Amino acid sequence: MAELSTNRPLLAEELQEKDYSGKTPLLPSLSKWVLKSLIWALFLTWAAAIFFYASEFVKDLQKKWINLTEGTVFGITGSIFLAFSAPILVVAFLAFIYVAAFSGDNFKKKNLKSLWFRLWTFPVLVDGPFGVVSAAEFFGILLFVIYVIWTITAYTLETSSLISKFPLPPKGKWYLMLELTGLRFGSIGLFCMIFLFLPVARGSILLRLIDIPFEHATRYHVWLGHLTMIIFTLHGLCYMISWSLQHRFKQEMLDWKDIGVANLPGVISLIAGLLMWVTSLHPVRKNYFELFFYTHQLYVIFVVFLALHVGDFIFSIAAGAIFLFILDRFVRFCQSRTKVDIVSAACRPCGTVELILSKPPNLRYNALSFIFLQVRELSWLQWHPFSVSSSPLDGKYHLSVLIKVLGTWTSKLRDIISNFTENPGKITASVEGPYGHESPYHLMYENLILVAGGIGVSPFLAILSDILHRISEGKPCLPKNILVVWAVKKSKELSLLSAVDFQMSWHSFSDKLHLDIQSYVTQESEPSLEEGKVDGSMKSPSIFITNGSSMSCLVGTGNNIWAGIYVVVSTLGFIILFGMVEVYYIQRFNIYAWWYRGLLFILCMVAGVVVFGGVVVFLWHKLENRSSSYEECPFDDEKSSGRRKEQTADNETTKTDLASFQTIQYGYRPDFRAIFDSFSEQIGRTDVGVIVCGPPSLQSSVARECRSQNLRGRRNNSVFHFNSHSFDL
C-alpha cells in the first residue's frame, strides 16, 4: 500500500467557518443545551419511575398522583396515562423541535474523542446469541437484566410478606403465591412492552434524535421480544399451573368477566405472541422467512386482545409507545400507496439486478440509507430492504439499488426484467423510506476502512460516489484515506465495480484522497479471463418503465415540521376523542366492563391517528407534490448532467473507473490482523472508522479485530471505531 496522506482535513477552513470546531453563537448554543437537557431529564425521570416501580417509594408517589388527578374527565385511566405514556410522547414532541432546529449541527459537531461515541463504536461481545454488541449496547442489556432481577426479587419479598398475613392452609398459600407471581410477571411484561415498540417504528423521531437507524434498532426489538415473551409466558404458566392444581383450568381459561381481568382475551393474546415468537427464532426466520413475515402480522391480535384482557387503565401504561408505533405505521401505509416509476432496470452478469427509481428532488437521504421495496407483480404483502447504492449527489431525481439474486422473490424479479423485451409486462413498485442514520457518519472520519462481503459492497459504492462528488464540488468532507476490503466467492462478482458505470477524472483530486480496494476471491484459485471486468456487451440492456410517479417524502427523513404537526394533531385528536367517549358514552351509559373500555381506548388511539392525523398527512402529501412540480424537470436535469460530463471529457483526458483501484487475490480470505496493522502503521495514532456490510461471520471477525487492536494500547496504534451496516430482520 502506498504511503497515505496525513494532511489536515479537507476543507478545514470552510468547516471552521461553519463552526466545526464547536464554537457557536451563545443563544443557539444555550437553546440547544437547554432543550437537550430537558429531553434527557424527562426521559431519565420516566425511565427511573419504571425501573423502581416495585419500590415502596414509587408506589406511594403513584397513589398520591392518582388521588390528585383521578377527579378529571379521564379518571384513573388519564392519571396512569399521564404518568407512564405522556412523558414519552412529550419527549417525541421535543425531539421534533430539536431535530428541526439543530439537525444541521450533526455533521459539524461530531466528536470522535467523546466517551459516549466510543462506547457505541467499541465492540465488547463479538460472538454469541446477541451477535456483535458495543459497550453502550452491553450496558443497556445489563440494565434490563438488573431491572428484571431486582423487580422479581422485590415482588417476591412483597408477595411472601403479604401471603404470611393470610390464615390459609399450605396449599392455599401455594396457589395464591403462584397467582400473585403471575400477576407480577404480567406487570413486568407490560413495562417491557413499552421498550419493545419504541425501536420498531421505522421512521421514529426518537431513533433519529439519538441517531440510531432502524436497521440497528431491529436488533433491540428482537432482544426485547425474546425477553417480553419469556416474561409473558411465565405470567401465563403461573396462572395455568395454579388453575390446574385447583381443578378449574377450563373454567378459568374461558372466563371473560366484565369487572376485572378477562382471561380468554389474555389467552388469545398470548397464543398470538407465542406464534410470533416461535416463528421469529433464527432457524425458522432464516429458512422460512415468509412464514415469519406473515405470522408477525399477528401483532394486531396481540395488542388488541391485550387491551381487552387488562382494560383501559392498565393498558394505558404501554399506550404511549404503542401510539407512536401506530403513528409510524399509518404514515408508512400512506407512503406505500404511491406507485413509483422504475426509471430503468437491468440484469448484471454478476448475478445482480440494478433498479433506478424516480424520486422527488426534495427527498433527503444519505449514502448509507436503505429502502423497503415492494413489487406487486411478485407479492402484495412482501417488503424487502435494500441498501441504496447511489449518492444523493448522483442526481436530484434518481435513486438506485443493487439487488443480489438469492431467493424466490429476487429470482422472479430477475426473470421479469430479463424477459421484458420479449414479453413486455408491467412492474408496479412501491417504496418505503429512505431510512438510515440522521447524519452521514461516514463523513466524520478522516480515515475509513470499508469491509464488504459479496453484495455488501453496494452501500460502499454509494459512499465512494458521495465522497468523490463532495471533493469535486468543494463540499465539507473529511475522508482522505479509504481502504476497501471486499470478499467475494466468485470472480464474476467483481464486475460490480464496473457495472455501476462510475467514471471519474482521478488526477483532479488524487492529492486529496487516497483510495485502495483490496478484493479477495475465496472460492477460486486463479483469475478468470475477465479479471472481474465487464464490457458493455456483457451487460443486459436496460429497460425503461413508467407507470406511476416519484417516491413519496412522507417517511424517513421527511419534512420535520409536517411530521411534528402530524404527531401533535394525532395526539390531540386521540385525547379529544377519548375525552368525548368518556363523557358522552362511558359515564352517560355507565359502561363499566374493563374489556369494553379497553377496546374503546384502543379504538380512540387508532381513530386519532387515522382521522385527525390523516388530514395532516393529506395536506402534507399535497404540499410535497406541489413543491416538486415547481422543480426543474428530470429531462432538463439529465441534459445538464450530460453537458457537465461532456465538459469534463473535454477538459480531462484521463478517465479511470473504480475497478482500476483494486488489487485481487485468489484463494484467500482477508487477514484482518495484517490489514489493520498495515493501515495503522501508515497513518499513525488517529481515529479510523470501520464500516462492515456482510454476513454475521464477517461482522464478528472485523469486530474481534477492532477490539483486539484497541485493547493492545500500543503507543502509535490507531483507534478503530466499529460500525455495522448490515440489515437482518
XYZ file of C-alpha atoms in Angstrom:
729
model
C 0.000 0.000 0.000
C 1.325 3.394 -0.932
C 2.092 5.938 1.738
C -1.107 7.544 2.947
C -1.734 11.228 3.216
C -1.849 12.813 6.662
C -2.501 16.427 5.701
C -5.108 18.485 7.518
C -8.735 17.600 6.879
C -10.257 18.541 3.566
C -11.863 21.981 3.514
C -10.731 22.643 7.071
C -11.096 26.375 6.608
C -14.683 26.012 5.417
C -15.540 23.718 8.306
C -14.085 26.160 10.791
C -16.137 28.935 9.245
C -19.164 26.738 9.825
C -18.216 26.277 13.485
C -16.880 22.752 13.047
C -14.566 23.446 15.958
C -17.556 23.654 18.245
C -17.682 27.469 18.640
C -21.285 28.530 18.145
C -23.186 31.719 18.979
C -24.259 31.885 22.603
C -28.045 31.957 22.176
C -28.359 28.968 19.777
C -25.850 27.020 21.843
C -27.727 27.774 25.064
C -31.077 26.901 23.462
C -29.705 23.609 22.225
C -28.240 22.745 25.626
C -31.487 23.627 27.460
C -33.628 21.610 25.061
C -31.341 18.590 25.153
C -31.142 18.758 28.963
C -34.931 18.936 29.194
C -35.325 15.903 26.922
C -32.819 13.842 28.886
C -34.195 14.913 32.278
C -37.726 13.953 31.262
C -36.653 10.644 29.732
C -34.432 9.620 32.661
C -37.120 10.521 35.206
C -39.653 8.438 33.271
C -37.218 5.519 32.920
C -36.324 5.704 36.638
C -40.022 5.565 37.589
C -40.365 2.371 35.544
C -37.136 0.878 36.882
C -38.062 1.479 40.533
C -41.783 0.866 40.131
C -41.598 -2.115 42.510
C -40.232 0.057 45.318
C -42.462 1.417 48.057
C -41.327 4.978 47.309
C -42.600 4.942 43.701
C -45.808 3.151 44.740
C -46.514 5.856 47.302
C -45.873 8.539 44.677
C -48.235 6.772 42.297
C -51.014 6.649 44.909
C -50.592 10.367 45.606
C -50.579 11.123 41.889
C -53.772 9.128 41.284
C -55.531 10.789 44.226
C -54.515 14.161 42.826
C -55.556 13.611 39.205
C -58.298 10.961 39.032
C -61.000 13.565 39.527
C -60.549 14.788 35.954
C -62.682 13.812 32.957
C -60.326 10.964 32.116
C -60.400 9.342 35.566
C -57.795 6.830 36.702
C -57.004 5.947 33.081
C -55.905 9.519 32.468
C -53.816 9.523 35.661
C -51.868 6.414 34.660
C -51.572 7.599 31.054
C -50.085 10.896 32.228
C -47.603 9.084 34.470
C -46.314 6.403 32.085
C -47.297 7.265 28.484
C -47.426 11.053 28.313
C -43.699 11.540 29.135
C -42.519 9.569 26.102
C -44.955 11.487 23.878
C -43.668 14.800 25.231
C -40.106 13.621 24.545
C -41.181 12.894 20.952
C -42.645 16.417 20.601
C -39.439 17.985 21.934
C -37.374 15.712 19.686
C -39.097 17.127 16.603
C -38.222 20.643 17.751
C -34.628 19.614 18.420
C -34.132 17.808 15.101
C -35.817 20.577 13.106
C -33.758 23.305 14.777
C -30.388 21.639 15.268
C -30.121 18.628 12.930
C -27.760 20.633 10.729
C -25.245 20.548 13.586
C -24.919 16.758 13.462
C -22.156 16.799 10.875
C -20.073 19.619 12.248
C -20.429 18.674 15.914
C -19.447 15.012 15.929
C -16.691 14.464 18.456
C -14.761 11.260 17.852
C -12.967 11.670 21.186
C -16.115 11.667 23.329
C -16.698 8.764 25.702
C -20.323 8.403 24.575
C -19.308 7.997 20.942
C -16.593 5.463 21.764
C -18.988 3.379 23.855
C -21.174 2.974 20.761
C -18.283 2.046 18.460
C -16.264 -0.220 20.752
C -17.320 -3.901 20.401
C -17.439 -5.802 23.694
C -19.110 -9.061 22.653
C -18.416 -10.402 19.173
C -19.862 -13.915 19.389
C -22.878 -15.499 20.981
C -26.652 -15.081 20.749
C -26.522 -11.265 20.643
C -24.045 -11.026 17.772
C -21.701 -8.040 17.867
C -22.526 -5.890 20.910
C -20.971 -2.485 21.583
C -20.097 -1.231 25.056
C -23.189 1.024 25.096
C -25.442 -1.836 24.000
C -23.896 -4.129 26.598
C -24.642 -1.522 29.252
C -28.281 -1.407 28.073
C -28.564 -5.216 28.201
C -27.067 -5.193 31.687
C -29.595 -2.580 32.845
C -32.516 -4.683 31.613
C -31.133 -7.795 33.320
C -30.704 -5.855 36.568
C -34.223 -4.436 36.208
C -35.802 -7.875 35.795
C -33.793 -9.433 38.652
C -34.409 -6.520 41.001
C -38.131 -6.334 40.207
C -38.689 -10.093 40.593
C -36.793 -10.066 43.892
C -38.745 -7.076 45.224
C -42.087 -8.572 44.173
C -41.197 -11.994 45.629
C -40.358 -10.490 49.016
C -43.537 -8.386 48.919
C -45.675 -11.391 47.935
C -44.177 -13.604 50.634
C -44.811 -10.943 53.256
C -48.379 -10.485 52.053
C -49.225 -14.214 51.997
C -47.888 -14.715 55.507
C -50.630 -12.413 56.788
C -53.441 -14.629 55.449
C -54.649 -17.578 57.594
C -54.637 -20.048 54.670
C -53.699 -23.750 54.526
C -50.322 -24.556 52.899
C -51.951 -25.478 49.568
C -53.984 -22.270 49.554
C -50.840 -20.228 50.168
C -49.077 -22.070 47.348
C -51.924 -21.335 44.909
C -52.040 -17.699 45.953
C -48.260 -17.463 45.607
C -48.444 -18.768 42.032
C -51.196 -16.362 41.026
C -49.566 -13.316 42.630
C -46.268 -14.257 40.987
C -48.068 -14.498 37.644
C -49.586 -11.072 38.275
C -46.118 -9.616 38.915
C -44.723 -11.192 35.733
C -47.585 -9.594 33.816
C -46.697 -6.185 35.259
C -43.035 -6.584 34.271
C -44.024 -7.725 30.776
C -46.239 -4.680 30.317
C -43.344 -2.354 31.093
C -41.086 -4.324 28.730
C -43.707 -3.792 26.023
C -43.071 -0.060 26.211
C -39.490 -0.542 25.066
C -40.485 -3.346 22.679
C -42.460 -0.981 20.429
C -40.144 2.033 20.544
C -37.366 0.628 18.282
C -39.712 -0.999 15.744
C -41.096 2.309 14.411
C -39.015 2.705 11.258
C -39.188 6.480 10.990
C -39.246 7.115 14.742
C -38.183 10.599 15.756
C -36.717 9.086 18.942
C -34.329 6.941 16.878
C -33.436 9.950 14.743
C -32.785 12.013 17.873
C -30.086 9.609 19.101
C -29.024 8.755 15.523
C -29.762 5.025 15.701
C -31.101 3.788 12.340
C -33.934 1.278 12.130
C -31.556 -1.391 10.804
C -29.778 -1.352 14.183
C -32.899 -0.821 16.259
C -34.419 -4.064 14.951
C -31.799 -5.917 16.979
C -33.098 -4.270 20.157
C -36.638 -5.186 19.169
C -35.553 -8.812 18.733
C -33.783 -8.893 22.105
C -36.713 -7.233 23.885
C -39.155 -9.503 22.060
C -37.457 -12.593 23.488
C -37.409 -11.067 26.976
C -41.032 -9.903 26.804
C -42.364 -13.241 25.575
C -40.392 -15.173 28.205
C -41.961 -12.990 30.904
C -45.484 -13.184 29.453
C -45.141 -16.952 29.067
C -44.159 -17.244 32.735
C -47.108 -14.973 33.534
C -49.495 -17.360 31.806
C -47.862 -20.531 33.125
C -48.139 -19.415 36.749
C -51.876 -18.959 36.392
C -52.409 -22.135 34.373
C -50.476 -24.274 36.873
C -52.499 -22.804 39.751
C -55.790 -23.378 37.915
C -54.811 -26.949 37.023
C -53.913 -27.767 40.627
C -57.280 -26.374 41.741
C -59.150 -28.314 39.018
C -60.673 -25.235 37.412
C -58.407 -24.913 34.376
C -61.084 -24.946 31.644
C -63.412 -22.648 33.541
C -60.732 -20.006 34.121
C -59.277 -20.248 30.603
C -62.666 -19.475 29.048
C -63.623 -16.811 31.582
C -64.471 -13.383 30.130
C -65.620 -11.278 33.071
C -66.729 -7.647 32.919
C -65.191 -6.493 36.188
C -61.515 -7.338 36.484
C -59.117 -9.019 34.077
C -60.766 -11.067 31.285
C -58.871 -14.359 30.923
C -59.911 -15.550 27.448
C -58.663 -12.401 25.634
C -55.380 -12.849 27.508
C -55.144 -16.456 26.299
C -55.760 -15.324 22.688
C -53.167 -12.552 23.026
C -50.606 -14.970 24.484
C -51.193 -17.535 21.708
C -50.676 -14.828 19.070
C -47.497 -13.744 20.858
C -46.189 -17.299 21.061
C -46.786 -17.840 17.339
C -44.843 -14.656 16.552
C -42.095 -15.660 18.955
C -41.603 -19.206 17.690
C -41.566 -18.203 14.023
C -39.110 -15.373 14.742
C -36.439 -17.730 16.109
C -33.364 -17.653 13.884
C -33.633 -21.157 12.317
C -37.278 -20.565 11.340
C -36.741 -16.993 10.214
C -33.723 -17.939 8.097
C -35.267 -20.953 6.332
C -38.935 -19.907 6.259
C -38.848 -16.123 6.035
C -42.352 -15.812 4.552
C -43.790 -17.807 7.460
C -42.053 -15.455 9.886
C -43.214 -12.370 7.974
C -46.879 -13.338 7.695
C -47.102 -14.654 11.258
C -45.617 -11.425 12.597
C -48.715 -9.561 11.400
C -50.450 -11.151 14.391
C -49.112 -8.226 16.420
C -52.516 -6.602 15.788
C -54.279 -9.505 17.530
C -51.647 -9.478 20.272
C -52.148 -5.771 21.083
C -55.935 -5.586 20.689
C -56.646 -8.643 22.842
C -54.117 -7.448 25.412
C -56.225 -4.283 25.736
C -59.340 -6.454 26.117
C -57.520 -8.587 28.678
C -56.373 -5.848 31.077
C -58.767 -2.971 30.394
C -58.120 0.667 29.619
C -56.321 1.934 32.723
C -53.767 -0.901 32.864
C -53.247 -0.843 29.087
C -52.543 2.901 29.280
C -49.160 2.055 30.875
C -47.820 0.893 27.482
C -50.167 3.002 25.331
C -47.650 5.794 24.624
C -45.114 3.558 22.884
C -47.856 1.686 21.008
C -49.360 5.015 19.922
C -46.008 6.122 18.471
C -45.861 2.845 16.564
C -49.401 3.371 15.195
C -48.372 6.868 14.084
C -45.409 5.450 12.190
C -47.387 2.549 10.741
C -50.144 4.764 9.354
C -47.813 7.212 7.626
C -45.841 4.261 6.185
C -49.108 2.868 4.858
C -49.867 6.201 3.193
C -46.426 6.381 1.609
C -46.579 2.803 0.333
C -49.782 3.524 -1.633
C -47.746 5.572 -4.136
C -46.672 3.753 -7.285
C -43.067 4.596 -8.037
C -41.552 4.878 -11.509
C -38.734 2.486 -12.305
C -36.550 4.704 -14.468
C -34.530 1.708 -15.630
C -33.900 -1.912 -14.700
C -31.103 -4.208 -15.796
C -29.748 -7.668 -15.004
C -25.996 -7.723 -14.475
C -23.803 -10.699 -15.355
C -22.554 -10.831 -11.771
C -25.956 -12.094 -10.613
C -27.444 -8.790 -9.508
C -30.366 -6.657 -10.586
C -29.999 -2.894 -10.759
C -33.091 -0.727 -10.304
C -33.085 3.029 -10.724
C -36.144 4.586 -9.077
C -37.664 8.002 -9.581
C -37.551 10.332 -6.585
C -38.556 13.945 -5.983
C -35.719 16.468 -5.689
C -36.684 17.355 -2.105
C -36.291 13.771 -0.809
C -33.434 13.696 1.710
C -31.231 10.669 2.313
C -27.550 9.875 2.709
C -25.215 7.313 1.202
C -25.845 4.797 3.992
C -29.626 4.800 3.693
C -31.849 1.892 2.715
C -35.373 1.449 1.393
C -38.117 -1.154 1.619
C -39.258 -2.265 -1.833
C -42.479 -3.979 -2.870
C -43.227 -5.296 -6.372
C -46.921 -6.075 -6.601
C -46.492 -8.489 -9.522
C -44.468 -10.667 -7.131
C -46.334 -10.172 -3.852
C -48.807 -7.713 -2.362
C -47.537 -8.278 1.165
C -43.780 -8.763 0.971
C -41.477 -5.797 1.553
C -37.723 -6.344 1.238
C -34.983 -3.995 2.498
C -32.160 -2.937 0.163
C -29.235 -0.594 0.703
C -29.113 2.439 -1.546
C -26.201 2.158 -3.989
C -26.279 5.780 -5.136
C -25.202 9.012 -3.525
C -27.695 11.853 -3.085
C -25.248 13.861 -5.197
C -25.530 11.457 -8.149
C -28.778 13.066 -9.286
C -31.748 15.027 -7.997
C -34.344 12.719 -9.482
C -32.926 9.215 -9.199
C -32.098 6.672 -6.526
C -30.598 3.269 -7.332
C -30.364 -0.109 -5.596
C -28.404 -3.261 -6.417
C -30.254 -6.492 -5.619
C -28.460 -9.826 -5.284
C -30.453 -12.735 -6.717
C -30.595 -15.183 -3.793
C -34.159 -16.356 -3.118
C -37.521 -16.881 -4.763
C -38.584 -13.222 -4.730
C -35.356 -11.906 -6.272
C -35.286 -14.739 -8.823
C -38.780 -13.843 -10.029
C -37.782 -10.170 -10.259
C -34.753 -11.086 -12.397
C -36.923 -13.241 -14.670
C -39.436 -10.437 -15.217
C -36.690 -7.983 -16.147
C -34.781 -10.485 -18.323
C -37.884 -11.379 -20.328
C -39.212 -7.831 -20.535
C -38.070 -7.147 -24.116
C -39.539 -10.423 -25.392
C -42.676 -10.395 -23.239
C -43.422 -6.786 -22.281
C -45.255 -6.590 -18.995
C -45.681 -4.317 -16.038
C -43.663 -3.810 -12.894
C -45.545 -1.924 -10.189
C -43.115 -0.824 -7.494
C -43.820 0.821 -4.153
C -41.218 2.174 -1.762
C -40.998 2.902 1.967
C -38.198 5.100 3.194
C -35.413 6.001 2.819
C -34.355 5.176 6.352
C -30.954 5.290 7.971
C -28.671 7.455 10.068
C -29.778 11.014 10.655
C -26.230 12.181 9.890
C -23.820 10.810 7.245
C -21.386 9.348 9.752
C -19.060 8.056 7.027
C -18.056 11.698 6.519
C -16.952 12.100 10.154
C -13.737 10.115 9.773
C -10.547 11.209 8.059
C -9.597 7.530 7.693
C -12.026 4.814 6.619
C -11.865 1.038 6.291
C -14.871 -0.372 4.430
C -15.258 -4.152 4.735
C -17.789 -5.854 2.469
C -18.902 -9.383 1.762
C -20.450 -10.012 -1.669
C -23.339 -7.646 -2.422
C -22.437 -5.849 0.823
C -20.239 -3.613 -1.326
C -23.402 -1.896 -2.624
C -23.645 0.821 0.094
C -19.891 1.381 -0.172
C -20.269 2.268 -3.846
C -22.665 4.976 -2.635
C -20.126 6.108 -0.026
C -17.301 6.355 -2.576
C -19.524 8.198 -5.019
C -20.646 10.582 -2.278
C -17.104 11.347 -1.147
C -15.804 11.879 -4.688
C -18.709 14.171 -5.532
C -18.123 16.177 -2.372
C -14.435 16.586 -3.108
C -15.053 17.656 -6.688
C -17.824 20.076 -5.666
C -15.977 21.521 -2.675
C -18.472 20.326 -0.061
C -17.466 19.503 3.571
C -15.885 16.060 3.621
C -13.238 14.665 5.991
C -12.225 11.269 4.477
C -8.755 11.335 2.967
C -7.595 7.708 3.292
C -10.013 4.952 2.305
C -9.302 1.233 2.259
C -11.971 -1.078 0.824
C -11.671 -4.776 1.733
C -14.062 -6.829 -0.367
C -14.501 -10.616 -0.141
C -16.470 -12.476 -2.835
C -16.951 -16.145 -3.651
C -16.564 -15.984 -7.452
C -14.616 -13.588 -9.644
C -17.691 -12.703 -11.706
C -18.947 -10.712 -8.722
C -16.026 -8.320 -9.109
C -17.697 -6.826 -12.158
C -19.914 -4.818 -9.785
C -17.205 -2.156 -9.700
C -17.548 -1.686 -13.454
C -21.271 -2.364 -13.654
C -22.132 0.803 -11.742
C -20.645 2.748 -14.656
C -18.977 5.262 -12.355
C -16.125 7.106 -14.033
C -14.035 9.878 -12.651
C -11.169 12.159 -13.553
C -8.819 10.840 -10.918
C -5.877 13.182 -11.243
C -8.136 16.170 -10.473
C -8.338 15.121 -6.816
C -5.782 12.347 -6.338
C -3.873 14.657 -3.979
C -6.945 14.956 -1.754
C -7.929 11.300 -1.428
C -6.036 8.009 -1.231
C -8.182 5.071 -2.320
C -7.195 1.406 -2.185
C -9.532 -1.503 -3.000
C -8.370 -4.963 -1.933
C -10.569 -7.743 -3.341
C -10.439 -11.390 -2.269
C -11.924 -14.215 -4.345
C -12.296 -17.020 -1.810
C -13.514 -19.940 -3.956
C -11.232 -19.596 -6.984
C -7.502 -20.188 -7.090
C -6.718 -18.290 -10.303
C -8.158 -15.350 -12.215
C -10.706 -15.707 -14.955
C -10.159 -14.155 -18.363
C -12.145 -11.032 -17.484
C -10.492 -10.499 -14.075
C -13.724 -9.062 -12.724
C -14.242 -6.560 -15.524
C -17.126 -6.477 -17.963
C -17.633 -4.542 -21.117
C -20.880 -3.182 -22.400
C -21.649 -6.265 -24.440
C -21.757 -8.414 -21.351
C -24.439 -6.293 -19.699
C -28.101 -6.911 -20.336
C -29.832 -3.883 -21.870
C -31.650 -1.573 -19.525
C -35.411 -1.396 -19.780
C -37.431 1.684 -19.046
C -40.758 1.522 -17.250
C -43.163 4.344 -16.442
C -46.351 3.522 -14.585
C -46.528 5.722 -11.528
C -44.740 8.720 -10.041
C -41.824 9.674 -7.825
C -41.281 8.335 -4.325
C -43.214 9.974 -1.516
C -41.453 12.129 1.078
C -43.753 11.163 3.955
C -41.367 8.740 5.687
C -37.742 8.558 6.702
C -36.064 11.946 6.757
C -39.108 13.826 5.520
C -40.184 17.350 6.434
C -39.653 17.684 10.188
C -42.234 20.464 10.580
C -45.032 18.493 8.932
C -44.019 15.315 10.756
C -44.154 17.164 14.072
C -47.575 18.656 13.252
C -48.805 15.163 12.344
C -47.750 13.752 15.717
C -49.154 16.693 17.721
C -52.502 16.770 15.896
C -52.910 12.983 16.112
C -52.185 13.029 19.834
C -54.614 15.878 20.465
C -57.193 14.058 18.340
C -56.788 10.914 20.420
C -57.155 12.868 23.684
C -60.227 14.726 22.408
C -61.874 11.532 21.171
C -61.158 9.665 24.402
C -62.485 12.578 26.445
C -65.673 12.710 24.386
C -66.180 8.938 24.643
C -65.583 9.116 28.395
C -68.073 11.954 28.952
C -70.785 11.241 26.403
C -70.740 7.450 26.345
C -68.901 5.701 29.194
C -70.108 7.927 32.020
C -73.511 8.654 30.499
C -74.406 4.997 29.929
C -72.427 3.675 32.913
C -70.078 1.478 30.885
C -68.105 -0.477 33.461
C -66.788 -3.572 31.619
C -62.997 -3.463 31.689
C -62.546 -5.286 28.388
C -65.002 -2.987 26.583
C -63.371 0.138 27.955
C -60.025 -1.256 26.776
C -61.461 -1.744 23.289
C -62.833 1.817 23.230
C -59.463 3.131 24.385
C -57.535 1.469 21.554
C -60.185 2.491 19.000
C -59.721 6.109 20.097
C -55.966 5.740 19.579
C -56.420 4.444 16.034
C -59.143 6.984 15.187
C -56.975 9.853 16.463
C -54.223 8.852 14.045
C -56.392 7.970 11.040
C -58.963 10.793 11.280
C -57.020 13.730 12.728
C -53.566 12.669 11.581
C -54.956 11.625 8.199
C -55.954 15.221 7.455
C -52.400 16.394 8.163
C -50.914 13.618 6.018
C -53.256 14.538 3.146
C -52.230 18.209 3.294
C -48.563 17.261 3.721
C -48.696 14.999 0.655
C -50.406 17.687 -1.429
C -47.823 20.293 -0.421
C -44.933 17.946 -1.249
C -46.408 17.237 -4.691
C -46.916 20.928 -5.351
C -43.378 21.850 -4.302
C -41.973 19.086 -6.513
C -43.964 20.309 -9.511
C -42.134 23.648 -9.437
C -38.738 21.981 -9.694
C -36.744 21.606 -12.867
C -37.946 18.611 -14.908
C -35.855 15.422 -14.855
C -35.037 15.667 -18.541
C -33.504 19.088 -18.095
C -31.518 17.711 -15.190
C -30.344 14.794 -17.310
C -29.330 17.144 -20.135
C -27.436 19.469 -17.820
C -25.734 16.451 -16.271
C -24.799 15.266 -19.743
C -23.381 18.686 -20.599
C -21.276 18.613 -17.446
C -19.908 15.213 -18.430
C -19.097 16.454 -21.926
C -17.295 19.468 -20.497
C -15.351 17.225 -18.152
C -14.432 14.967 -21.045
C -13.126 17.952 -22.979
C -11.062 19.211 -20.070
C -9.776 15.890 -18.732
C -8.009 13.392 -20.941
C -7.644 10.509 -18.478
C -10.671 8.592 -17.203
C -10.442 5.849 -14.594
C -13.185 3.731 -13.086
C -13.225 2.135 -9.633
C -12.078 -1.268 -10.914
C -8.643 0.153 -11.714
C -8.002 0.801 -7.999
C -8.407 -2.789 -6.905
C -5.845 -5.481 -6.279
C -7.225 -9.019 -6.453
C -6.109 -12.085 -4.502
C -7.444 -15.536 -5.313
C -7.977 -18.443 -2.954
C -7.525 -16.368 0.208
C -9.683 -14.757 2.844
C -8.786 -11.320 4.214
C -6.237 -11.386 7.043
C -7.699 -8.574 9.119
C -4.835 -8.581 11.618
C -2.315 -7.861 8.871
C -4.612 -5.399 7.087
C -5.349 -3.362 10.214
C -1.700 -3.408 11.354
C -0.530 -2.145 7.978
C -3.150 0.600 7.837
C -2.377 1.691 11.405
C 1.374 1.843 10.787
C 0.937 4.136 7.799
C -1.478 6.658 9.304
C -0.178 6.667 12.887
C -2.224 7.128 16.052
C -5.573 8.521 14.932
C -9.236 7.569 14.688
C -10.270 5.113 12.000
C -13.870 4.474 11.048
C -14.535 0.811 10.232
C -17.828 0.078 8.459
C -18.842 -3.527 7.788
C -21.584 -4.761 5.487
C -21.845 -8.507 5.145
C -22.839 -11.761 6.853
C -22.682 -12.148 10.671
C -19.441 -14.156 10.476
C -17.729 -11.270 8.678
C -19.042 -8.748 11.187
C -17.776 -10.876 14.069
C -14.302 -11.228 12.517
C -13.930 -7.490 11.945
C -15.356 -6.599 15.370
C -12.974 -9.032 17.039
C -10.015 -7.407 15.295
C -11.195 -3.887 16.169
C -11.468 -4.909 19.809
C -8.056 -6.561 19.730
C -6.393 -3.547 18.133
C -7.959 -1.121 20.617
C -7.067 -3.230 23.662
C -3.415 -3.515 22.703
C -2.854 0.103 23.649
C 0.330 0.481 21.650
C 1.720 3.996 21.525
C 1.283 4.554 17.792
C -1.716 2.303 17.304
C -4.851 3.745 15.730
C -8.245 3.670 17.435
C -10.714 1.659 15.345
C -14.407 2.583 15.588
C -16.627 -0.359 14.610
C -19.838 0.349 12.685
C -22.152 -2.228 11.131
C -24.355 -1.587 8.122
C -25.968 -4.999 7.762
C -29.733 -5.420 7.871
C -31.164 -8.637 9.298
C -34.862 -8.951 10.115
